[in-house]
Amino acid sequence: MIHVNQTGYLPEMRKLIPVSEPGRYRICQADGICCKEIDAKDAGIDEAAGERVYLLDLTSIQQPGVYRIEDPQANSKEITIAPDVLNQLHWDLMKMFYYQRCGCGLKEEHAGCFAHDVCHNRPAKLWENPEITLDVTGGWHDAGDFGRYVTAAATAIGHLLYAYRLFPECFEESLEIPESGNDLPDILNECRCELEWMLKMQRADGGVYHKVTTLRHADFVMPQEDQDDLFVFPVSSMAVGDFCAVTALASKIYRKYDAAFANRLQTASEKSWEWLKENPEFQGFRNPEGCNTGEYDDTTDLDERLWAAAEMTRMTQGKKGMKELKELYEACPTKTELGWADVSGFAGLCVLTDWKGYTGVEMAEKFRHDFVKRAKSLAAQSQKSGYGVSLKPEEFGWGSNMNVLNNGIVLVMAYLFTGDKAFEEAAFCQLDYILGCNPLDMSYVTGHGSGAFRNPHNRPTVADGIDDPISGFVSGGPNGKPCDPDALRLIPEGTAPMKCFADAWECYSLNEITIYWNSPMVFLTAYATRKFYREEVENG
Ligand code: 9MR
Ligand code: ZN
């Protein structure tokens, strides 16, 4: 077996191809002429995959083109090398958010055959007092379900806005969405939909409701057919912290384009900041009896408060938040996490991209140290793995692909600070893994790669009667502890964690899609394509 990144490789990047057989391999060009012979090197046992892996290093092949890799028995696989090979992927990953839009309906001119009528546009009942109804329409459906959750939203917006902040040149292309052609880059148009919804989730006292969903997950129907009552569930301190952070970040980014919107974001952020100060105790979230939609429960809010303090300090140019930032930095045990449960790494991204230095040199030094230290251990893990993955066997849980991609972001950041190529190479290995370089030959992005998964646990995809899924959805990926009935049936006990996957739509603990599984990949494809887009900008 030859396992490749099925989308393709950038010419100058490291190209490590895992194979399952030792021996001499031939690399042939499109015309069939063999351009290289190479011996596979033993890379040892990959523990998470539970098998021995050999590696072919094709880094020296840099000439753009299509190449065939042939094993000693003449079985073969093709790879593409080109400077723009990831561009369409990057675009599709970003367009995904438009397909998740709620409360507006998708028009054929923007969604093609995936158009659908307006959904979830009725008032929602306040869980604590159903007599009261609220307008909380808009935003994105979280995932394969139709719920909308503040902490999940903030995580996705965090990835996207930091991708934009660092690599703006990669977001100039039109996404063909309703707002395209106005003065805003489309990534900001798209994020604004979510931010406008988030603003509606804030209470007058600055508290922020945790989520709005029906009581039970809908059947596998189109969103407009989900007619159950919507409920707005109680405030959690994670939601308030994340909201405070993300509105502060957004106010900074949108100010250049739309001062009125930036001011609304800033006011909302400061209101939530006050709430956080008045409510220092942790207010978690548990589903009430009878509710089975996403819980996004947590055991601490120190990381959310840390992120809020960092963004508050930057937004107010040091007038608010600095004292708390220093205290919370000491209190929060993690510093580099970028997932919905732990957002400490976004505080790091804030401080590390605070070019004006409002958050202070000392903080920047500390986070830089944390990111580099973490990146060293991720790069070491990635080198140890035959498939280049940075996860330890026990880290393949629900949504493992998010961890893989978030690790890629930490590695990119560490490369940007240190210039140490090993970090960049490891970051690209995470992309290769997601795009098919894994023992299942599975591309975990719909529509990208000959082995792309096709059956996401996504209600519209199952209900729309269209054969192909929408391109550009990232799967949650292998889960060493699968916990839905169909996954338990399909995955034999004892299966190696990296192989605990099935492309079956029923398997929500393996094969769902979410906004915060796409968003870290947008960050990575932005990083990967930045050179191409930068040159394009420079050459007019
Ligand atoms: O992504 C979440 C994963 O990390 C958790 O282990 C899992 C169980 O709590 O929940 C996942 O989030 C789901 C959310 O609760 C509802 N929308 C779909 C999400 C993806 O499966
Ligand atoms: Zn909807």
Coordinates of C-alpha atoms and ligand atoms in Angstrom, one line a residue:
M1 CA 0.0 0.0 0.0
I2 CA 1.2 3.5 -0.9
H3 CA -0.4 6.3 1.1
V4 CA -0.4 9.8 -0.3
N5 CA -1.8 13.2 0.1
Q6 CA -4.5 12.8 -2.6
T7 CA -4.9 16.5 -3.2
G8 CA -1.2 17.2 -3.8
Y9 CA 2.1 18.6 -2.7
L10 CA 3.6 22.1 -3.0
P11 CA 6.8 21.9 -5.0
E12 CA 9.2 23.0 -2.3
M13 CA 7.7 21.1 0.6
R14 CA 8.9 17.9 2.1
K15 CA 7.2 14.8 0.6
L16 CA 7.3 11.8 2.8
I17 CA 5.2 8.9 1.4
P18 CA 4.4 6.1 3.9
V19 CA 4.3 2.6 2.3
S20 CA 3.6 -0.8 3.7
E21 CA 6.3 -2.8 1.8
P22 CA 10.1 -2.5 1.9
G23 CA 12.0 -2.5 -1.4
R24 CA 12.8 -0.4 -4.4
Y25 CA 10.1 2.0 -5.7
R26 CA 10.0 3.7 -9.1
I27 CA 8.7 7.2 -9.7
C28 CA 7.5 7.8 -13.2
Q29 CA 6.4 11.0 -15.0
A30 CA 3.1 11.3 -16.9
D31 CA 4.8 10.1 -20.1
G32 CA 5.7 6.9 -18.3
I33 CA 9.4 7.6 -18.1
C34 CA 10.9 6.6 -14.8
C35 CA 12.6 9.6 -13.3
K36 CA 13.8 8.2 -10.0
E37 CA 14.3 4.9 -8.1
I38 CA 14.3 4.9 -4.4
D39 CA 14.5 2.5 -1.5
A40 CA 11.8 2.6 1.2
K41 CA 13.3 3.2 4.6
D42 CA 12.1 1.4 7.7
A43 CA 10.3 3.9 9.9
G44 CA 9.4 1.3 12.6
I45 CA 6.1 0.6 14.1
D46 CA 3.5 3.3 14.1
E47 CA 1.8 2.7 17.4
A48 CA -1.4 4.6 16.7
A49 CA -1.8 2.7 13.4
G50 CA -0.6 -0.6 14.9
E51 CA 1.6 -1.4 11.9
R52 CA 5.1 -1.2 10.5
V53 CA 5.6 1.7 8.1
Y54 CA 8.3 2.4 5.5
L55 CA 9.0 5.8 4.1
L56 CA 9.8 7.2 0.6
D57 CA 11.3 10.6 0.6
L58 CA 10.4 12.4 -2.6
T59 CA 11.3 15.9 -1.4
S60 CA 13.9 16.3 -4.2
I61 CA 11.1 16.1 -6.8
Q62 CA 10.0 19.7 -7.2
Q63 CA 9.1 20.0 -10.9
P64 CA 5.3 20.5 -11.0
G65 CA 3.5 17.6 -12.6
V66 CA 1.7 14.3 -12.0
Y67 CA 3.9 11.4 -10.9
R68 CA 3.2 7.7 -10.5
I69 CA 4.8 5.9 -7.6
E70 CA 5.2 2.2 -8.3
D71 CA 5.9 -0.4 -5.7
P72 CA 8.1 -3.6 -6.3
Q73 CA 5.0 -5.5 -7.5
A74 CA 4.1 -2.7 -9.9
N75 CA 1.0 -1.5 -7.9
S76 CA 0.9 2.3 -8.2
K77 CA -0.5 5.6 -6.9
E78 CA -0.4 9.0 -8.4
I79 CA 0.6 12.3 -6.8
T80 CA 0.3 15.9 -8.1
I81 CA 2.9 18.5 -7.4
A82 CA 2.0 22.1 -8.1
P83 CA 2.2 25.6 -6.5
D84 CA -1.6 26.1 -6.6
V85 CA -2.6 22.5 -5.8
L86 CA -4.3 23.5 -2.5
N87 CA -6.1 26.6 -3.7
Q88 CA -9.5 24.9 -4.6
L89 CA -9.4 23.1 -1.3
H90 CA -8.8 26.3 0.6
W91 CA -11.8 27.9 -1.2
D92 CA -14.1 25.0 -0.6
L93 CA -13.2 24.7 3.1
M94 CA -14.1 28.4 3.5
K95 CA -17.3 28.1 1.5
M96 CA -18.5 25.4 3.9
F97 CA -19.6 28.1 6.3
Y98 CA -22.0 29.6 3.9
Y99 CA -23.7 26.2 3.6
Q100 CA -24.1 26.1 7.4
R101 CA -26.0 29.4 7.4
C102 CA -29.2 29.4 9.4
G103 CA -32.3 31.6 9.3
C104 CA -31.8 32.9 5.7
G105 CA -32.2 30.1 3.2
L106 CA -29.6 29.4 0.5
K107 CA -30.3 30.6 -3.0
E108 CA -29.5 28.6 -6.1
E109 CA -27.1 31.3 -7.4
H110 CA -24.9 30.8 -4.4
A111 CA -25.6 27.2 -3.4
G112 CA -26.4 25.5 -6.7
C113 CA -28.3 22.3 -6.2
F114 CA -27.8 22.5 -2.5
A115 CA -30.1 25.5 -2.2
H116 CA -32.8 25.3 0.4
D117 CA -35.6 27.4 2.0
V118 CA -35.3 29.5 5.1
C119 CA -35.0 27.6 8.3
H120 CA -35.2 28.3 12.1
N121 CA -36.5 31.8 11.7
R122 CA -39.1 31.7 14.4
P123 CA -38.6 33.3 17.9
A124 CA -37.0 31.0 20.5
K125 CA -38.4 30.4 24.0
L126 CA -36.2 31.2 27.0
W127 CA -35.7 27.9 28.8
E128 CA -35.8 29.5 32.2
N129 CA -39.2 31.2 31.4
P130 CA -40.8 30.0 28.1
E131 CA -43.3 32.9 28.3
I132 CA -40.5 35.0 27.1
T133 CA -39.4 34.7 23.4
L134 CA -36.2 36.0 21.8
D135 CA -35.1 36.7 18.3
V136 CA -31.9 34.7 18.0
T137 CA -32.1 33.9 14.3
G138 CA -29.0 33.7 12.1
G139 CA -25.5 32.3 12.4
W140 CA -24.3 28.9 11.3
H141 CA -25.6 25.4 12.1
D142 CA -23.0 24.0 14.3
A143 CA -22.5 20.7 12.6
G144 CA -24.5 17.8 11.2
D145 CA -27.2 18.9 13.7
F146 CA -29.0 22.3 13.5
G147 CA -28.0 23.6 17.0
R148 CA -26.2 26.8 17.4
Y149 CA -23.7 27.0 20.3
V150 CA -21.7 30.0 21.5
T151 CA -18.5 28.3 22.5
A152 CA -18.3 26.3 19.3
A153 CA -19.0 29.4 17.3
A154 CA -16.3 31.4 19.1
T155 CA -13.7 28.6 18.4
A156 CA -14.5 28.7 14.7
I157 CA -14.4 32.4 14.5
G158 CA -11.1 32.4 16.4
H159 CA -9.5 30.2 13.8
L160 CA -10.9 32.1 10.9
L161 CA -10.1 35.6 12.1
Y162 CA -6.6 34.7 13.1
A163 CA -6.1 33.1 9.7
Y164 CA -7.3 36.3 8.1
R165 CA -5.1 38.4 10.4
L166 CA -2.0 36.5 9.5
F167 CA -2.6 35.7 5.9
P168 CA -5.1 38.3 4.5
E169 CA -3.8 37.8 0.9
C170 CA -5.4 34.3 0.9
F171 CA -8.9 35.6 1.3
E172 CA -9.3 38.0 -1.6
E173 CA -11.2 35.7 -3.9
S174 CA -15.0 36.0 -4.0
L175 CA -16.8 33.1 -2.2
E176 CA -19.9 33.7 -4.3
I177 CA -22.1 34.5 -1.3
P178 CA -24.9 37.0 -1.2
E179 CA -22.6 39.8 0.1
S180 CA -19.8 39.2 -2.4
G181 CA -18.7 42.4 -4.1
N182 CA -19.3 44.8 -1.1
D183 CA -16.3 46.3 0.5
L184 CA -15.6 43.5 2.9
P185 CA -13.4 40.4 2.1
D186 CA -15.8 37.5 1.9
I187 CA -14.3 35.8 5.0
L188 CA -15.4 38.8 7.0
N189 CA -18.8 38.8 5.3
E190 CA -19.2 35.2 6.3
C191 CA -18.0 35.6 9.9
R192 CA -20.2 38.6 10.3
C193 CA -23.3 36.3 9.9
E194 CA -22.1 34.4 12.9
L195 CA -21.1 37.4 14.9
E196 CA -24.5 39.1 14.3
W197 CA -26.1 36.0 15.7
M198 CA -23.7 35.9 18.7
L199 CA -24.6 39.5 19.5
K200 CA -28.3 38.4 19.8
M201 CA -27.2 35.7 22.3
Q202 CA -26.0 38.4 24.8
R203 CA -28.3 39.3 27.7
A204 CA -28.7 42.9 28.8
D205 CA -26.5 42.3 31.8
G206 CA -23.6 41.1 29.6
G207 CA -24.3 37.4 30.3
V208 CA -24.3 35.2 27.2
Y209 CA -26.6 32.2 26.6
H210 CA -24.9 28.9 26.1
K211 CA -26.9 27.7 23.1
V212 CA -30.1 27.8 21.1
T213 CA -31.4 24.4 19.9
T214 CA -34.6 22.3 19.9
L215 CA -35.1 20.0 22.8
R216 CA -34.1 16.9 20.9
H217 CA -32.0 16.6 17.7
A218 CA -34.1 16.8 14.6
D219 CA -34.6 13.7 12.4
F220 CA -32.6 13.5 9.2
V221 CA -34.6 16.2 7.4
M222 CA -33.7 19.4 5.6
P223 CA -33.3 22.3 8.0
Q224 CA -36.5 24.1 7.0
E225 CA -38.4 20.9 7.9
D226 CA -37.2 21.1 11.5
Q227 CA -40.2 22.8 13.0
D228 CA -39.8 21.9 16.7
D229 CA -39.7 24.7 19.3
L230 CA -36.4 26.4 19.7
F231 CA -35.1 27.1 23.2
V232 CA -32.5 29.5 24.5
F233 CA -30.5 27.7 27.2
P234 CA -29.0 29.4 30.3
V235 CA -25.8 31.5 30.5
S236 CA -22.5 29.7 31.0
S237 CA -19.3 31.5 32.0
M238 CA -17.5 29.7 29.1
A239 CA -19.9 31.3 26.7
V240 CA -19.4 34.8 28.3
G241 CA -15.6 34.5 28.2
D242 CA -15.5 33.3 24.6
F243 CA -18.1 35.9 23.5
C244 CA -16.1 38.7 25.2
A245 CA -12.9 37.5 23.5
V246 CA -14.3 37.0 20.0
T247 CA -16.2 40.3 19.9
A248 CA -13.1 42.1 21.0
L249 CA -11.0 40.4 18.3
A250 CA -13.7 41.1 15.7
S251 CA -14.0 44.7 16.7
K252 CA -10.3 45.1 16.0
I253 CA -10.5 43.4 12.6
Y254 CA -13.7 45.0 11.3
R255 CA -12.9 48.6 12.4
K256 CA -11.0 49.3 9.2
Y257 CA -14.1 48.5 7.1
D258 CA -17.1 49.3 9.2
A259 CA -16.6 51.5 12.3
A260 CA -20.3 51.2 13.4
F261 CA -20.1 47.4 13.5
A262 CA -16.8 47.6 15.3
N263 CA -18.3 49.9 17.9
R264 CA -21.2 47.5 18.5
L265 CA -18.8 44.7 18.9
Q266 CA -16.7 46.7 21.3
T267 CA -19.6 47.7 23.5
A268 CA -20.9 44.2 23.6
S269 CA -17.4 42.9 24.5
E270 CA -17.0 45.4 27.3
K271 CA -20.4 44.5 28.7
S272 CA -19.4 40.8 28.9
W273 CA -16.1 41.8 30.4
E274 CA -18.0 43.5 33.3
W275 CA -20.2 40.4 33.7
L276 CA -17.0 38.3 34.0
K277 CA -15.6 40.6 36.7
E278 CA -18.9 40.5 38.6
N279 CA -19.2 36.8 38.3
P280 CA -15.8 35.4 39.1
E281 CA -17.1 31.9 39.9
F282 CA -17.3 29.1 37.2
Q283 CA -20.8 28.7 35.7
G284 CA -20.7 25.5 33.7
F285 CA -23.5 24.0 31.6
R286 CA -25.3 20.8 31.8
N287 CA -28.2 19.7 29.6
P288 CA -31.5 19.9 31.5
E289 CA -33.6 16.7 31.7
G290 CA -35.0 15.7 28.4
C291 CA -32.6 17.7 26.2
N292 CA -30.2 15.7 24.1
T293 CA -28.6 18.4 21.9
G294 CA -24.9 19.3 22.2
E295 CA -23.8 20.0 25.7
Y296 CA -20.3 21.5 25.2
D297 CA -19.8 21.0 28.9
D298 CA -16.6 22.0 30.6
T299 CA -14.9 21.8 34.0
T300 CA -13.1 25.2 34.0
D301 CA -13.5 28.6 32.5
L302 CA -10.0 29.8 33.2
D303 CA -9.0 29.4 29.6
E304 CA -12.0 31.3 28.3
R305 CA -11.3 34.1 30.8
L306 CA -7.7 34.2 29.8
W307 CA -8.6 34.6 26.1
A308 CA -11.1 37.4 27.1
A309 CA -8.4 39.2 29.1
A310 CA -5.9 39.0 26.3
E311 CA -8.4 40.4 23.7
M312 CA -9.7 43.0 26.1
T313 CA -6.2 44.3 26.7
R314 CA -5.4 44.5 23.0
M315 CA -8.8 46.1 22.1
T316 CA -8.6 48.7 24.8
Q317 CA -4.9 49.3 24.2
G318 CA -4.1 48.3 27.7
K319 CA -6.8 50.2 29.5
K320 CA -8.6 47.1 30.6
G321 CA -7.6 43.5 31.1
M322 CA -3.8 43.6 31.7
K323 CA -3.9 42.7 35.4
E324 CA -6.3 39.8 34.7
L325 CA -4.3 38.7 31.7
K326 CA -1.2 38.3 34.0
E327 CA -3.1 36.6 36.8
L328 CA -5.0 34.2 34.5
Y329 CA -1.9 33.3 32.6
E330 CA -0.5 32.0 35.9
A331 CA -3.8 30.3 36.9
C332 CA -4.5 28.6 33.6
P333 CA -2.6 25.3 33.3
T334 CA -2.8 25.2 29.5
K335 CA -1.5 27.8 27.0
T336 CA -1.7 26.4 23.5
E337 CA -5.1 24.7 23.1
L338 CA -7.3 25.8 20.2
G339 CA -10.4 23.6 20.7
W340 CA -13.9 24.4 21.9
A341 CA -13.3 23.1 25.4
D342 CA -9.9 24.8 25.9
V343 CA -9.2 28.1 24.1
S344 CA -6.1 29.1 26.0
G345 CA -4.1 29.1 22.7
F346 CA -6.2 31.8 21.3
A347 CA -5.0 34.1 24.1
G348 CA -1.5 33.1 22.8
L349 CA -2.5 34.0 19.2
C350 CA -3.8 37.4 20.4
V351 CA -0.6 38.2 22.3
L352 CA 1.7 36.9 19.6
T353 CA -0.1 38.9 16.8
D354 CA -0.3 42.1 18.9
W355 CA 2.2 44.0 16.8
K356 CA 1.7 47.1 18.8
G357 CA 2.6 45.4 22.0
Y358 CA -0.3 46.4 24.2
T359 CA -0.3 43.0 25.9
G360 CA 3.4 43.5 26.8
V361 CA 6.7 42.1 25.9
E362 CA 6.7 39.8 28.9
M363 CA 3.5 38.1 27.9
A364 CA 4.7 37.7 24.4
E365 CA 7.9 36.1 25.6
K366 CA 6.0 33.7 27.8
F367 CA 3.6 32.6 25.0
R368 CA 6.3 32.3 22.5
H369 CA 8.1 30.0 24.9
D370 CA 4.9 27.9 25.4
F371 CA 4.2 27.6 21.7
V372 CA 7.8 26.6 20.8
K373 CA 7.9 24.1 23.6
R374 CA 4.7 22.5 22.6
A375 CA 5.7 22.5 18.9
K376 CA 8.9 20.7 19.8
S377 CA 7.0 17.9 21.4
L378 CA 4.5 17.8 18.5
A379 CA 7.2 17.7 16.0
A380 CA 8.9 14.8 17.9
Q381 CA 5.6 12.9 18.0
S382 CA 5.1 13.5 14.3
Q383 CA 8.6 12.2 13.5
K384 CA 8.0 9.2 15.6
S385 CA 4.8 8.4 13.7
G386 CA 5.2 6.6 10.3
Y387 CA 2.2 8.7 9.1
G388 CA 3.7 11.9 10.5
V389 CA 0.8 12.5 12.8
S390 CA 1.3 14.5 16.0
L391 CA -1.2 12.7 18.1
K392 CA -0.3 10.0 20.6
P393 CA -2.4 6.8 20.3
E394 CA -4.6 7.8 23.3
E395 CA -5.3 11.2 21.7
F396 CA -7.5 9.8 18.9
G397 CA -10.8 10.7 20.5
W398 CA -14.1 12.2 19.1
G399 CA -13.1 14.8 16.5
S400 CA -9.4 13.7 16.5
N401 CA -9.0 15.6 13.2
M402 CA -9.4 18.8 15.1
N403 CA -6.5 18.0 17.3
V404 CA -4.4 17.1 14.3
L405 CA -5.2 20.4 12.6
N406 CA -4.9 22.5 15.8
N407 CA -1.5 21.0 16.3
G408 CA -0.7 22.1 12.8
I409 CA -1.5 25.7 13.8
V410 CA 0.8 25.5 16.8
L411 CA 3.6 24.2 14.6
V412 CA 3.0 27.0 12.0
M413 CA 3.2 29.6 14.7
A414 CA 6.4 28.1 16.1
Y415 CA 7.9 28.1 12.6
L416 CA 7.0 31.7 12.2
F417 CA 8.9 32.7 15.4
T418 CA 11.9 30.5 15.0
G419 CA 12.4 29.8 11.3
D420 CA 13.0 26.2 12.3
K421 CA 12.0 24.1 9.2
A422 CA 11.3 21.0 11.2
F423 CA 8.2 22.8 12.6
E424 CA 6.9 23.7 9.1
E425 CA 7.5 20.2 7.8
A426 CA 5.6 18.7 10.7
A427 CA 2.7 21.2 10.1
F428 CA 2.5 20.0 6.5
C429 CA 2.5 16.4 7.7
Q430 CA -0.7 17.1 9.5
L431 CA -2.3 18.3 6.3
D432 CA -1.0 15.3 4.4
Y433 CA -2.5 13.0 7.0
I434 CA -5.9 14.6 6.7
L435 CA -5.7 14.5 2.9
G436 CA -5.2 10.8 2.6
C437 CA -1.8 10.0 3.9
N438 CA -3.1 7.6 6.5
P439 CA -3.5 3.8 6.8
L440 CA -7.1 3.9 5.6
D441 CA -6.2 6.0 2.5
M442 CA -9.1 8.2 3.5
S443 CA -9.2 11.8 2.6
Y444 CA -11.1 13.4 5.4
V445 CA -12.4 16.3 3.2
T446 CA -15.4 15.7 1.0
G447 CA -14.7 16.2 -2.7
H448 CA -11.0 16.3 -2.4
G449 CA -9.1 13.1 -3.2
S450 CA -9.8 9.8 -4.9
G451 CA -10.5 8.3 -1.4
A452 CA -12.5 11.3 -0.1
F453 CA -15.2 10.3 2.4
R454 CA -18.7 10.7 1.0
N455 CA -21.2 10.1 3.8
P456 CA -20.9 12.7 6.5
H457 CA -23.2 12.6 9.5
N458 CA -24.9 15.8 8.2
R459 CA -28.6 16.1 8.1
P460 CA -28.9 18.1 4.8
T461 CA -26.5 15.7 3.0
V462 CA -28.5 12.7 4.0
A463 CA -31.9 14.4 3.3
D464 CA -31.2 16.3 0.1
G465 CA -31.5 13.3 -2.2
I466 CA -28.3 14.3 -4.0
D467 CA -25.7 11.7 -4.5
D468 CA -22.6 13.7 -3.9
P469 CA -21.9 15.6 -0.7
I470 CA -21.0 19.2 -0.8
S471 CA -17.2 19.6 -1.3
G472 CA -15.0 20.9 1.4
F473 CA -16.5 19.4 4.6
V474 CA -13.9 18.0 7.2
S475 CA -14.8 14.8 9.0
G476 CA -14.3 14.4 12.8
G477 CA -12.1 11.4 11.9
P478 CA -10.9 8.3 13.7
N479 CA -12.1 7.8 17.3
G480 CA -10.4 5.2 19.4
K481 CA -13.3 5.2 21.7
P482 CA -16.3 5.2 19.3
C483 CA -19.5 5.6 21.2
D484 CA -22.5 5.6 18.8
P485 CA -24.2 2.3 18.2
D486 CA -23.3 2.0 14.5
A487 CA -19.7 2.7 15.1
L488 CA -19.6 0.1 17.8
R489 CA -21.1 -2.4 15.4
L490 CA -18.7 -1.5 12.5
I491 CA -15.4 -1.1 14.4
P492 CA -14.1 -4.4 15.8
E493 CA -12.8 -4.2 19.3
G494 CA -9.1 -3.8 19.5
T495 CA -8.8 -1.8 16.2
A496 CA -5.8 0.5 16.3
P497 CA -7.0 4.1 17.1
M498 CA -5.9 5.6 13.8
K499 CA -8.1 3.0 12.0
C500 CA -11.2 3.5 14.1
F501 CA -13.2 5.1 11.3
A502 CA -16.0 4.3 9.0
D503 CA -17.4 6.5 6.2
A504 CA -21.0 5.8 7.3
W505 CA -23.5 8.7 7.9
E506 CA -25.0 7.1 11.0
C507 CA -21.7 7.2 12.9
Y508 CA -21.8 10.6 14.7
S509 CA -18.9 9.8 16.9
L510 CA -16.7 9.2 13.8
N511 CA -18.0 11.0 10.8
E512 CA -19.8 14.2 11.6
I513 CA -18.8 17.6 10.3
T514 CA -18.6 20.8 12.4
I515 CA -17.7 24.4 11.8
Y516 CA -14.7 24.1 14.2
W517 CA -13.3 21.1 12.3
N518 CA -13.3 23.1 9.0
S519 CA -11.9 26.3 10.6
P520 CA -8.5 25.1 11.7
M521 CA -8.0 23.6 8.3
V522 CA -8.8 27.0 6.7
F523 CA -6.0 28.4 8.8
L524 CA -3.6 25.7 7.5
T525 CA -4.5 26.0 3.9
A526 CA -4.2 29.7 4.2
Y527 CA -0.7 29.3 5.5
A528 CA 0.1 26.8 2.7
T529 CA -1.3 28.9 -0.1
R530 CA 0.0 32.3 1.2
K531 CA 3.1 32.2 -1.0
F532 CA 1.0 31.7 -4.1
Y533 CA -1.4 34.5 -3.3
R534 CA 1.3 36.9 -2.2
E535 CA 3.0 36.5 -5.5
E536 CA -0.3 37.0 -7.3
V537 CA -0.9 40.2 -5.4
E538 CA 2.6 41.4 -6.1
N539 CA 2.3 40.6 -9.8
G540 CA -1.1 42.4 -10.0
Ligands
9MR1 O1 -17.0 17.9 19.1 C1 -17.6 17.4 20.3 C2 -16.7 16.4 20.8 O2 -15.4 16.9 21.1 C3 -17.4 15.8 22.0 O3 -16.6 14.6 22.5 C4 -18.8 15.3 21.7 C5 -19.5 14.7 22.9 O4 -19.7 15.7 23.9 O5 -19.5 16.4 21.2 C6 -19.0 16.9 20.0 O6 -19.7 18.0 19.7 C7 -21.0 17.8 19.0 C8 -22.0 18.7 19.7 O7 -22.2 18.3 21.0 C9 -23.3 18.9 18.9 N1 -23.0 19.2 17.5 C10 -22.2 18.2 16.9 C11 -20.8 18.1 17.5 C12 -19.9 17.2 16.8 O8 -20.2 15.9 16.9
ZN2 ZN -31.4 26.7 10.5

